[in-house]
Amino acid sequence: MAFNIADFPEAAEAPLWLTHNSAWVDHIPMACVLMRMLKPRVFVELGTFRGDSYMAFCQTAVRLSPHPRCFAVDNWVGDPHAGFYGPHILAELRAFHDPTYGHFSTLIQKDFTAAISDFADDSIDLLHIDGHHTYEAVKQDFLTWLPKLTSRAVVLFHDTQIRDRDFGVWQLWRELAAEYPSFEVPYGCGLGILAVGTEQPAAFLELLAELNAAPERTLAPFKAYAARIDMLRTCMALTNDLHHAQSMINEWRKVLGQPITQNTPDLAGAWQNPRRFSAGVLTDTRQLVADAARMLSTLVQKELSVTQNQIGVVQQTVDKLKMAGASKVG
Ligand SMILES: C[S@@+](CC[C@H](N)C(=O)[O-])C[C@H]1O[C@@H](n2cnc3c(N)ncnc32)[C@H](O)[C@@H]1O
């Protein structure tokens, strides 16, 4: 049966977890489709960072029955490509993840090699590799985790398109794609989809065949959904900026004894109608800028009159001193 993205409702939904700058967001609809299509018994992600990719897989996994067992492995300190970061990244992710997905998913804070012994051989149906991106590192990740894969395993590689610095996923991808059935999503820094196991579901083989035969047409709905997610992310950034400006200006309003009238827009509107939402944020921002200009001039006037009063007092004191000095001399 031909692939129809309408059979995968999660692909069209707003991600519940989205951070500000992951290169992975373009693949969220594909993650939803693959999770539902492959129904892995065990899913493992190597390299989770803020969690944009992993949370997308979990958002579909939570709907499957039985839930796949999901594991995110990361040292959560960073690497030379992702940069190094503090413990707040894992703490923020955990605060959302544990109550939402903790009943079937585990965040494992370990080095990839140290986590291998947590998994039995022949146990992982879906593996996503997105750790350090040199050729040597990604090859080691693939080879060391290979014995853990089942006969129906699929492996995903992120950043197959990046060729600057010492990124080398593209090089490993070229070798592996010649060896296994595969498809490379060319946008979003590149996502390689590799059918490593020999026993793949018919629907997945059909999707691979369609992707390879007509990539533009087959990827079109994935791209459209991804563009909507990207717009949501832009709206989130706009709302955050507006919120900061509102907080600052509300402090001024308090100083001036003015009422606080403007609410922060509700992000749910951004998913329903991003254009209307952005237009609303723009109107709010313009109003804030006008308010800020008015309040600034009021504050400056106040400061000015205080300063003028102080100058008056100083002037009076000087005059008094002059008079006192003159009478002494006389
Ligand atoms: C590119 S980021 C992952 C991005 C993530 N998939 C997303 O959706 O945005 C790579 C992550 O892999 C982790 N990492 C790299 N090499 C690792 C290793 N050998 N063991 C554990 N974690 C590693 C880094 O700490 C970093 O958080």
Short mmCIF file of C-alpha atoms and ligand atoms in Angstrom, two decimals:
data_model
loop_
_atom_site.label_atom_id
_atom_site.label_comp_id
_atom_site.label_asym_id
_atom_site.label_seq_id
_atom_site.Cartn_x
_atom_site.Cartn_y
_atom_site.Cartn_z
CA MET A 1 0.00 0.00 0.00
CA ALA A 2 1.34 3.44 -0.92
CA PHE A 3 2.69 5.60 1.88
CA ASN A 4 0.20 8.19 3.12
CA ILE A 5 1.33 10.59 5.83
CA ALA A 6 -2.30 11.02 6.92
CA ASP A 7 -2.00 7.52 8.47
CA PHE A 8 0.49 9.02 10.95
CA PRO A 9 -1.44 11.64 12.94
CA GLU A 10 1.48 12.43 15.29
CA ALA A 11 3.48 13.82 12.36
CA ALA A 12 0.98 16.68 12.05
CA GLU A 13 0.91 17.58 15.74
CA ALA A 14 2.72 20.32 17.62
CA PRO A 15 5.77 18.99 19.46
CA LEU A 16 5.26 19.21 23.21
CA TRP A 17 8.99 19.81 23.68
CA LEU A 18 10.86 22.25 21.50
CA THR A 19 14.02 24.14 22.38
CA HIS A 20 15.37 27.19 20.66
CA ASN A 21 18.03 26.01 18.24
CA SER A 22 18.29 22.27 17.57
CA ALA A 23 19.14 21.40 13.96
CA TRP A 24 16.96 18.33 14.42
CA VAL A 25 13.51 19.96 14.29
CA ASP A 26 13.21 19.47 10.53
CA HIS A 27 13.11 15.70 11.12
CA ILE A 28 10.43 15.62 13.81
CA PRO A 29 7.66 14.52 11.38
CA MET A 30 9.95 11.73 10.10
CA ALA A 31 10.68 10.62 13.70
CA CYS A 32 6.92 10.36 14.35
CA VAL A 33 6.35 8.31 11.19
CA LEU A 34 9.28 5.94 11.79
CA MET A 35 8.34 5.36 15.43
CA ARG A 36 4.76 4.41 14.52
CA MET A 37 5.73 2.44 11.41
CA LEU A 38 8.56 0.41 12.97
CA LYS A 39 6.99 0.02 16.44
CA PRO A 40 10.39 -0.83 17.95
CA ARG A 41 10.42 -2.92 21.10
CA VAL A 42 13.53 -1.02 22.19
CA PHE A 43 14.59 2.41 20.93
CA VAL A 44 17.97 3.93 21.86
CA GLU A 45 19.27 7.41 21.11
CA LEU A 46 23.00 8.15 21.37
CA GLY A 47 23.30 11.94 21.81
CA THR A 48 20.25 13.74 23.22
CA PHE A 49 21.47 17.12 24.51
CA ARG A 50 18.38 19.34 25.04
CA GLY A 51 16.11 16.54 23.82
CA ASP A 52 14.42 17.85 20.66
CA SER A 53 14.87 14.58 18.75
CA TYR A 54 14.34 12.21 21.68
CA MET A 55 11.18 13.93 22.93
CA ALA A 56 9.73 13.71 19.40
CA PHE A 57 10.25 9.93 19.35
CA CYS A 58 8.74 9.67 22.85
CA GLN A 59 5.70 11.77 21.86
CA THR A 60 4.72 9.06 19.39
CA ALA A 61 5.96 6.13 21.52
CA VAL A 62 3.60 7.10 24.35
CA ARG A 63 0.66 6.46 21.99
CA LEU A 64 1.80 2.94 21.03
CA SER A 65 0.61 -0.09 22.89
CA PRO A 66 2.67 -1.64 24.29
CA HIS A 67 5.00 1.34 24.66
CA PRO A 68 8.47 0.77 23.24
CA ARG A 69 11.17 0.83 25.92
CA CYS A 70 13.08 4.04 25.16
CA PHE A 71 16.56 5.05 26.31
CA ALA A 72 18.46 8.31 25.80
CA VAL A 73 22.21 8.00 26.35
CA ASP A 74 24.33 11.13 26.76
CA ASN A 75 27.11 12.27 29.06
CA TRP A 76 25.21 15.60 29.26
CA VAL A 77 28.44 17.54 29.46
CA GLY A 78 28.86 18.13 25.71
CA ASP A 79 31.44 17.46 23.02
CA PRO A 80 33.65 19.63 20.78
CA HIS A 81 30.92 19.97 18.11
CA ALA A 82 27.86 20.50 20.31
CA GLY A 83 29.89 22.63 22.77
CA PHE A 84 30.15 22.03 26.50
CA TYR A 85 27.34 22.89 28.90
CA GLY A 86 26.22 22.72 32.54
CA PRO A 87 23.92 20.38 34.50
CA HIS A 88 20.89 22.66 33.96
CA ILE A 89 20.39 21.13 30.46
CA LEU A 90 19.70 17.66 31.85
CA ALA A 91 17.76 19.08 34.82
CA GLU A 92 15.39 21.02 32.52
CA LEU A 93 14.89 18.00 30.27
CA ARG A 94 14.31 15.69 33.22
CA ALA A 95 11.72 18.04 34.73
CA PHE A 96 9.57 17.53 31.61
CA HIS A 97 10.61 14.00 30.66
CA ASP A 98 10.27 12.11 33.92
CA PRO A 99 6.61 12.91 34.70
CA THR A 100 5.57 12.74 31.02
CA TYR A 101 7.44 9.69 29.69
CA GLY A 102 9.24 8.20 32.71
CA HIS A 103 6.94 5.15 32.74
CA PHE A 104 8.54 3.77 29.55
CA SER A 105 11.63 5.91 28.96
CA THR A 106 14.96 6.36 30.77
CA LEU A 107 17.62 9.06 30.51
CA ILE A 108 21.02 7.40 30.99
CA GLN A 109 23.80 9.83 31.87
CA LYS A 110 26.82 7.85 30.73
CA ASP A 111 29.45 7.79 28.04
CA PHE A 112 28.22 5.75 25.06
CA THR A 113 30.86 3.05 25.63
CA ALA A 114 29.99 2.79 29.33
CA ALA A 115 26.28 2.36 28.52
CA ILE A 116 26.78 -0.55 26.11
CA SER A 117 26.78 -3.14 28.88
CA ASP A 118 23.29 -1.92 29.96
CA PHE A 119 21.88 -3.54 26.78
CA ALA A 120 21.68 -7.19 25.78
CA ASP A 121 22.95 -8.31 22.38
CA ASP A 122 20.25 -8.51 19.72
CA SER A 123 17.85 -6.21 21.63
CA ILE A 124 17.60 -2.80 19.88
CA ASP A 125 15.12 -2.32 17.00
CA LEU A 126 15.69 1.39 16.41
CA LEU A 127 18.97 3.24 17.07
CA HIS A 128 19.51 6.97 16.50
CA ILE A 129 23.18 8.05 16.43
CA ASP A 130 23.71 11.79 17.01
CA GLY A 131 26.81 12.06 19.21
CA HIS A 132 30.21 13.46 18.29
CA HIS A 133 30.36 13.85 14.51
CA THR A 134 33.90 13.01 13.41
CA TYR A 135 34.26 10.03 11.08
CA GLU A 136 36.13 8.07 13.77
CA ALA A 137 33.60 8.81 16.53
CA VAL A 138 30.48 7.99 14.53
CA LYS A 139 32.08 4.85 13.09
CA GLN A 140 32.97 3.69 16.59
CA ASP A 141 29.39 4.39 17.74
CA PHE A 142 28.00 2.34 14.86
CA LEU A 143 30.41 -0.59 15.17
CA THR A 144 30.28 -0.88 18.96
CA TRP A 145 26.47 -0.81 19.03
CA LEU A 146 26.04 -3.11 15.99
CA PRO A 147 25.94 -6.35 18.06
CA LYS A 148 23.03 -4.87 20.05
CA LEU A 149 20.85 -4.59 16.95
CA THR A 150 18.07 -7.04 16.09
CA SER A 151 17.25 -8.58 12.71
CA ARG A 152 14.66 -5.82 12.15
CA ALA A 153 16.92 -2.95 13.23
CA VAL A 154 16.94 0.48 11.62
CA VAL A 155 19.74 2.96 12.37
CA LEU A 156 19.39 6.74 11.92
CA PHE A 157 22.37 9.07 11.50
CA HIS A 158 22.05 12.82 11.92
CA ASP A 159 24.28 15.42 10.18
CA THR A 160 25.04 13.34 7.08
CA GLN A 161 25.16 16.56 5.01
CA ILE A 162 27.65 18.55 7.08
CA ARG A 163 31.11 18.74 5.55
CA ASP A 164 32.74 21.65 7.35
CA ARG A 165 35.16 21.45 10.29
CA ASP A 166 36.02 17.79 10.94
CA PHE A 167 32.47 16.43 10.54
CA GLY A 168 32.67 12.98 8.96
CA VAL A 169 29.19 11.42 9.19
CA TRP A 170 28.85 12.00 5.42
CA GLN A 171 31.88 9.78 4.83
CA LEU A 172 30.62 6.89 6.97
CA TRP A 173 27.18 7.34 5.42
CA ARG A 174 28.63 6.95 1.93
CA GLU A 175 30.19 3.63 2.97
CA LEU A 176 27.12 2.28 4.76
CA ALA A 177 24.59 3.39 2.15
CA ALA A 178 26.45 1.23 -0.38
CA GLU A 179 26.03 -1.76 1.91
CA TYR A 180 22.44 -1.55 3.27
CA PRO A 181 19.04 -0.41 1.92
CA SER A 182 18.85 3.26 2.80
CA PHE A 183 17.65 6.80 2.17
CA GLU A 184 19.19 10.14 3.09
CA VAL A 185 16.88 13.04 3.92
CA PRO A 186 18.86 15.90 2.37
CA TYR A 187 17.66 18.84 4.54
CA GLY A 188 17.94 19.60 8.27
CA CYS A 189 21.72 18.85 8.11
CA GLY A 190 20.87 15.43 6.66
CA LEU A 191 19.29 12.35 8.22
CA GLY A 192 20.45 8.92 7.07
CA ILE A 193 17.93 6.08 7.38
CA LEU A 194 19.65 2.69 7.23
CA ALA A 195 17.84 -0.65 7.17
CA VAL A 196 20.47 -2.77 8.93
CA GLY A 197 18.26 -5.72 9.84
CA THR A 198 17.16 -8.06 7.08
CA GLU A 199 13.59 -8.48 8.37
CA GLN A 200 11.93 -5.11 7.79
CA PRO A 201 8.17 -4.41 7.88
CA ALA A 202 6.68 -4.22 4.37
CA ALA A 203 5.38 -0.67 4.99
CA PHE A 204 8.88 0.54 5.82
CA LEU A 205 10.40 -1.05 2.71
CA GLU A 206 7.60 0.57 0.69
CA LEU A 207 8.41 3.98 2.22
CA LEU A 208 12.13 3.53 1.44
CA ALA A 209 11.27 2.58 -2.15
CA GLU A 210 9.02 5.64 -2.58
CA LEU A 211 11.61 7.95 -1.03
CA ASN A 212 14.27 6.67 -3.41
CA ALA A 213 12.02 6.66 -6.49
CA ALA A 214 10.41 10.08 -5.96
CA PRO A 215 12.20 11.93 -3.14
CA GLU A 216 10.73 15.40 -3.83
CA ARG A 217 7.14 14.18 -3.95
CA THR A 218 7.45 11.79 -0.99
CA LEU A 219 9.25 14.31 1.21
CA ALA A 220 6.87 17.20 0.39
CA PRO A 221 4.41 16.57 3.27
CA PHE A 222 7.29 15.97 5.71
CA LYS A 223 8.77 19.32 4.69
CA ALA A 224 5.43 21.10 5.02
CA TYR A 225 4.90 19.76 8.56
CA ALA A 226 8.50 20.60 9.48
CA ALA A 227 8.05 24.17 8.20
CA ARG A 228 5.06 24.57 10.50
CA ILE A 229 7.13 23.34 13.46
CA ASP A 230 9.86 25.79 12.54
CA MET A 231 7.27 28.59 12.51
CA LEU A 232 6.12 27.51 15.96
CA ARG A 233 9.71 27.73 17.15
CA THR A 234 10.02 31.25 15.71
CA CYS A 235 6.79 32.23 17.49
CA MET A 236 8.21 30.82 20.74
CA ALA A 237 11.31 32.99 20.35
CA LEU A 238 9.14 36.06 19.58
CA THR A 239 6.97 35.39 22.62
CA ASN A 240 10.01 34.99 24.87
CA ASP A 241 11.44 38.31 23.68
CA LEU A 242 8.06 40.02 24.11
CA HIS A 243 7.74 38.53 27.58
CA HIS A 244 11.15 39.91 28.63
CA ALA A 245 10.26 43.36 27.27
CA GLN A 246 6.86 43.24 29.01
CA SER A 247 8.48 42.33 32.35
CA MET A 248 10.90 45.24 32.09
CA ILE A 249 8.23 47.73 31.07
CA ASN A 250 5.85 46.46 33.75
CA GLU A 251 8.53 47.40 36.32
CA TRP A 252 8.47 50.94 34.91
CA ARG A 253 4.68 50.92 35.02
CA LYS A 254 4.85 50.04 38.73
CA VAL A 255 7.28 52.93 39.35
CA LEU A 256 4.89 55.31 37.59
CA GLY A 257 1.81 53.86 39.29
CA GLN A 258 0.30 52.82 35.94
CA PRO A 259 -1.90 49.71 35.53
CA ILE A 260 -0.43 46.56 33.91
CA THR A 261 -2.73 45.84 30.97
CA GLN A 262 -0.97 43.67 28.39
CA ASN A 263 -1.00 39.85 28.63
CA THR A 264 1.65 37.55 27.14
CA PRO A 265 0.09 35.81 24.10
CA ASP A 266 -0.89 32.15 24.46
CA LEU A 267 1.42 29.93 22.35
CA ALA A 268 -1.44 27.56 21.48
CA GLY A 269 -2.55 30.24 19.00
CA ALA A 270 0.85 30.01 17.30
CA TRP A 271 0.23 26.42 16.24
CA GLN A 272 -3.35 27.07 15.06
CA ASN A 273 -2.54 30.18 13.07
CA PRO A 274 1.10 31.32 13.15
CA ARG A 275 0.50 34.31 10.85
CA ARG A 276 -2.27 35.76 13.00
CA PHE A 277 -0.22 35.00 16.14
CA SER A 278 2.89 36.77 14.76
CA ALA A 279 0.77 39.76 13.70
CA GLY A 280 -0.63 39.93 17.27
CA VAL A 281 2.87 39.79 18.77
CA LEU A 282 3.95 42.56 16.39
CA THR A 283 1.02 44.77 17.47
CA ASP A 284 1.82 44.08 21.14
CA THR A 285 5.50 44.86 20.55
CA ARG A 286 4.64 48.16 18.82
CA GLN A 287 2.37 49.11 21.70
CA LEU A 288 5.16 48.25 24.16
CA VAL A 289 7.68 50.37 22.26
CA ALA A 290 5.25 53.33 22.21
CA ASP A 291 4.50 52.84 25.94
CA ALA A 292 8.20 52.59 26.69
CA ALA A 293 8.93 55.84 24.81
CA ARG A 294 6.10 57.65 26.66
CA MET A 295 7.18 56.30 30.04
CA LEU A 296 10.81 57.11 29.37
CA SER A 297 9.93 60.73 28.65
CA THR A 298 7.75 60.88 31.82
CA LEU A 299 10.61 59.41 33.86
CA VAL A 300 13.10 61.86 32.30
CA GLN A 301 10.73 64.78 33.09
CA LYS A 302 10.45 63.57 36.69
CA GLU A 303 14.21 63.20 37.01
CA LEU A 304 14.65 66.62 35.42
CA SER A 305 12.33 68.36 37.86
CA VAL A 306 14.03 66.58 40.82
CA THR A 307 17.42 67.73 39.51
CA GLN A 308 16.10 71.28 38.98
CA ASN A 309 14.82 71.33 42.58
CA GLN A 310 18.20 70.11 43.81
CA ILE A 311 19.98 72.79 41.78
CA GLY A 312 17.60 75.36 43.31
CA VAL A 313 18.46 74.18 46.83
CA VAL A 314 22.21 74.28 46.09
CA GLN A 315 21.83 77.74 44.54
CA GLN A 316 19.98 79.00 47.64
CA THR A 317 22.71 77.59 49.91
CA VAL A 318 25.43 79.24 47.82
CA ASP A 319 23.55 82.56 47.94
CA LYS A 320 23.19 82.28 51.72
CA LEU A 321 26.89 81.50 52.12
CA LYS A 322 27.80 84.44 49.87
CA MET A 323 25.63 86.78 51.93
CA ALA A 324 27.08 85.44 55.18
CA GLY A 325 30.63 85.91 53.80
CA ALA A 326 29.87 89.46 52.63
CA SER A 327 28.44 90.51 56.03
CA LYS A 328 31.54 89.11 57.85
CA VAL A 329 33.93 91.08 55.59
CA GLY A 330 31.81 94.22 56.11
C1 LIG B 1 24.54 16.96 18.52
S1 LIG B 1 24.18 16.75 20.20
C2 LIG B 1 22.66 15.88 20.17
C3 LIG B 1 21.53 16.68 19.59
C4 LIG B 1 20.15 16.12 19.83
N1 LIG B 1 19.95 14.83 19.22
C5 LIG B 1 19.06 17.11 19.40
O1 LIG B 1 17.96 16.68 19.07
O2 LIG B 1 19.28 18.34 19.40
C6 LIG B 1 25.37 15.56 20.67
C7 LIG B 1 25.30 15.10 22.13
O3 LIG B 1 26.06 13.89 22.23
C8 LIG B 1 26.77 13.88 23.44
N2 LIG B 1 27.94 13.00 23.26
C9 LIG B 1 28.87 13.07 22.27
N3 LIG B 1 29.74 12.06 22.38
C10 LIG B 1 29.36 11.33 23.46
C11 LIG B 1 29.86 10.14 24.07
N4 LIG B 1 30.92 9.49 23.60
N5 LIG B 1 29.22 9.66 25.15
C12 LIG B 1 28.12 10.31 25.65
N6 LIG B 1 27.61 11.43 25.11
C13 LIG B 1 28.22 11.93 24.02
C14 LIG B 1 27.11 15.33 23.70
O4 LIG B 1 27.26 15.55 25.08
C15 LIG B 1 25.90 16.07 23.13
O5 LIG B 1 24.97 16.35 24.14
#
